[in-house]
Amino acid sequence: DGGITQSPKYLFRKEGQNVTLSCEQNLNHDAMYWYRQDPGQGLRLIYYSQIVNDFQKGDIAEGYSVSREKKESFPLTVTSAQKNPTAFYLCASSKRSGGYYNEQFFGPGTRLTVL
Amino acid sequence: AQKVTQAQTEISVVEKEDVTLDCVYETRDTTYYLFWYKQPPSGELVFLIRRNSFDEQNEISGRYSWNFQKSTSSFNFTITASQVVDSAVYFCALSEASYSGGGADGLTFGKGTHLIIQP
């Protein structure tokens, strides 16, 4: 089945440690995105990538880093510089059709708790 | 800057009632896309609909319908004859198209409306 995989579902880390969240898609989608969701809040864009080896900062990129070495993969690293890393992280992807991008499809999310 | 407002934080209705979720948006672009997503308790967002700014026709899909009005910058979502399975958080989102097309630069989300359908 085609879809977006995020692992792990739950992640616990000690304060001051970097942690990498995985996102893989087998939909052959061109663009990939990372969002953060806090309780009672909407999703906020962290980073996005429209093509391999290229990515752009979203609204809240500080304290995060990404890479896009393969079309299928877009890992997110939460660094120790991120002041409030505890949140629900969602990865999404979308397909480019002609000059436009279609709707985004989301993975199941990773809930990160920093102790 | 673009903005999406969902003023209703939580709505609770009894099963079989109709319910409307409000969405008001702000954008300076003339070309943009609007979306609705559903987030059940499992957490994964489920895509419901995409509408571009040039298409103001209302859309109906089963018990779901959407009313897009550019004059009031609103894109409201109505569930007819609600069911317990409709209980979820619903998000409205906006993307300015630019030359990259809708969704290329990520979506701007509202804070969501938590819909509770009581049996």
XYZ file of C-alpha atoms in Angstrom:
234
model
C 0.000 0.000 0.000
C 1.203 3.478 -0.834
C 1.480 5.940 1.958
C 3.584 7.983 4.333
C 5.430 6.328 7.185
C 6.644 8.119 10.262
C 8.653 6.426 12.927
C 8.622 6.047 15.789
C 5.068 6.828 16.899
C 6.235 7.878 20.365
C 9.680 9.219 21.177
C 11.186 10.213 24.499
C 14.425 12.116 24.831
C 16.374 13.863 27.524
C 16.735 17.611 27.405
C 19.789 18.714 25.451
C 19.866 15.725 23.104
C 19.355 15.945 19.379
C 16.753 13.600 17.957
C 15.861 12.666 14.364
C 12.324 11.893 13.230
C 11.883 9.715 10.195
C 9.491 10.342 7.287
C 9.283 8.081 4.240
C 6.776 8.092 1.391
C 6.259 5.643 -1.462
C 3.672 7.743 -3.291
C 6.234 9.184 -5.715
C 5.309 12.622 -4.452
C 7.587 15.516 -5.277
C 7.199 17.790 -2.282
C 7.490 16.956 1.394
C 6.693 18.979 4.510
C 7.133 18.983 8.273
C 4.572 20.491 10.616
C 4.422 20.857 14.356
C 1.179 20.662 16.344
C 0.811 21.795 19.945
C -2.261 21.016 22.076
C -5.275 23.044 21.002
C -3.319 24.596 18.161
C -3.288 24.278 14.434
C -0.342 22.953 12.497
C 2.660 25.185 11.910
C 5.110 24.678 9.075
C 8.712 23.885 10.031
C 10.434 23.045 6.743
C 9.461 21.971 3.251
C 11.176 20.589 0.181
C 9.943 20.673 -3.391
C 12.837 18.729 -4.944
C 15.741 16.563 -3.861
C 18.707 18.384 -2.302
C 16.691 21.547 -1.822
C 14.535 22.737 1.085
C 13.141 25.958 2.536
C 12.421 27.212 6.020
C 8.843 27.472 7.136
C 7.396 29.677 9.845
C 9.131 28.037 12.818
C 12.425 26.583 11.518
C 14.625 27.713 14.401
C 16.052 24.754 16.313
C 15.286 22.276 13.530
C 17.209 20.893 10.564
C 16.281 18.698 7.592
C 17.811 16.916 4.629
C 16.383 15.651 1.337
C 18.912 13.289 -0.160
C 16.276 10.999 -1.644
C 12.864 11.769 -3.090
C 11.209 9.322 -0.704
C 12.775 10.529 2.528
C 12.682 13.788 4.490
C 14.074 13.342 8.033
C 13.700 16.084 10.625
C 16.288 16.674 13.358
C 15.156 18.434 16.498
C 18.260 20.021 17.952
C 19.064 21.083 21.478
C 18.561 24.674 20.313
C 14.806 24.116 20.059
C 13.472 25.588 23.294
C 10.163 23.704 23.495
C 10.510 20.522 21.459
C 7.708 18.531 23.087
C 4.970 18.369 20.449
C 3.242 16.241 17.835
C 5.153 16.227 14.537
C 3.428 15.535 11.247
C 5.035 14.860 7.898
C 3.170 15.423 4.632
C 3.760 15.079 0.910
C 2.145 16.261 -2.294
C 2.347 15.477 -5.982
C 3.273 18.025 -8.623
C 0.923 18.015 -11.614
C 1.965 20.309 -14.400
C 2.766 23.581 -12.737
C 0.813 22.971 -9.572
C 0.972 20.907 -6.436
C -1.971 18.801 -5.371
C -3.351 18.467 -1.879
C -1.043 17.310 0.890
C -1.347 13.865 2.415
C -0.200 13.289 5.956
C 1.599 10.580 7.849
C 0.440 9.226 11.244
C 2.718 11.576 13.210
C 5.394 11.238 15.888
C 4.722 12.398 19.417
C 7.972 13.698 20.892
C 8.351 14.189 24.620
C 11.467 15.782 26.035
C 12.058 14.970 29.678
C 0.435 37.620 5.463
C -2.128 34.892 5.174
C -4.303 33.855 8.091
C -7.075 31.354 8.801
C -9.544 31.814 11.638
C -11.764 29.097 13.031
C -13.642 30.899 15.759
C -15.449 27.822 17.054
C -13.076 26.019 19.400
C -15.498 23.226 20.249
C -18.986 22.243 19.079
C -21.128 19.558 20.657
C -24.317 18.282 19.025
C -26.531 15.261 19.295
C -26.338 12.643 16.590
C -28.416 13.347 13.461
C -28.268 17.096 13.925
C -26.784 19.240 11.181
C -23.670 21.201 12.092
C -21.695 23.939 10.343
C -18.024 24.645 10.952
C -16.923 28.175 10.144
C -13.716 29.220 8.421
C -12.643 32.779 7.614
C -9.415 33.483 5.773
C -7.184 36.430 4.912
C -4.881 36.659 1.936
C -3.529 39.319 -0.384
C -3.242 36.928 -3.321
C -5.953 36.708 -5.949
C -5.105 33.071 -6.580
C -5.201 30.730 -3.631
C -6.412 27.343 -2.460
C -8.568 26.402 0.508
C -8.641 23.024 2.220
C -10.475 21.112 4.912
C -8.842 18.286 6.859
C -10.212 15.945 9.520
C -8.079 14.789 12.449
C -9.585 11.812 14.303
C -8.244 10.796 17.733
C -5.524 8.713 16.058
C -3.867 11.971 15.017
C -3.424 11.498 11.288
C -4.912 14.260 9.135
C -7.382 13.134 6.499
C -7.872 15.287 3.413
C -11.507 16.231 2.730
C -11.564 18.898 0.027
C -9.535 21.441 -1.949
C -11.067 24.503 -3.583
C -9.312 27.119 -5.696
C -10.186 30.788 -5.545
C -11.713 30.857 -9.006
C -14.257 28.180 -8.278
C -17.037 29.478 -6.051
C -19.411 26.640 -6.697
C -20.607 24.903 -3.593
C -19.732 21.252 -3.329
C -21.606 18.327 -1.868
C -20.149 14.928 -1.091
C -22.593 12.648 0.641
C -23.407 14.198 4.021
C -20.658 16.812 3.617
C -21.077 20.146 1.889
C -18.908 23.225 1.541
C -19.939 26.828 1.007
C -17.267 29.114 -0.455
C -17.999 32.852 -0.474
C -15.225 35.172 -1.646
C -17.273 38.230 -0.712
C -17.023 37.316 2.964
C -13.713 35.374 2.720
C -15.387 32.314 4.156
C -15.229 28.609 3.398
C -17.716 26.891 5.691
C -18.232 23.160 6.107
C -21.583 21.554 6.902
C -22.219 18.007 8.022
C -25.800 16.882 7.532
C -27.322 14.241 9.800
C -24.162 13.988 11.897
C -22.898 10.649 13.153
C -20.698 9.672 16.085
C -17.921 8.762 13.617
C -17.797 12.419 12.579
C -16.336 13.295 15.971
C -12.883 14.746 15.320
C -10.939 17.970 15.069
C -11.510 19.710 11.749
C -8.972 22.084 10.247
C -9.386 24.679 7.558
C -6.205 25.624 5.673
C -5.045 28.099 3.045
C -2.291 28.133 0.441
C -1.333 31.037 -1.762
C -0.656 29.761 -5.248
C 2.113 31.932 -6.651
C 3.827 30.488 -9.669
C 4.590 27.281 -7.812
C 0.981 26.299 -7.538
C -1.246 25.734 -4.603
C 0.339 23.917 -1.690
C 3.922 24.251 -2.897
C 5.001 26.403 -0.006
C 3.056 24.653 2.720
C -0.330 25.329 4.223
C -1.485 27.894 6.770
C -3.857 26.213 9.186
C -6.561 27.514 11.475
C -6.524 26.312 15.077
C -9.197 23.753 14.414
C -12.717 23.037 15.647
C -13.245 20.074 17.945
C -16.540 18.494 16.925
C -18.236 16.184 19.403
C -21.186 14.133 18.244
C -23.109 12.670 21.151
C -25.141 9.494 20.627
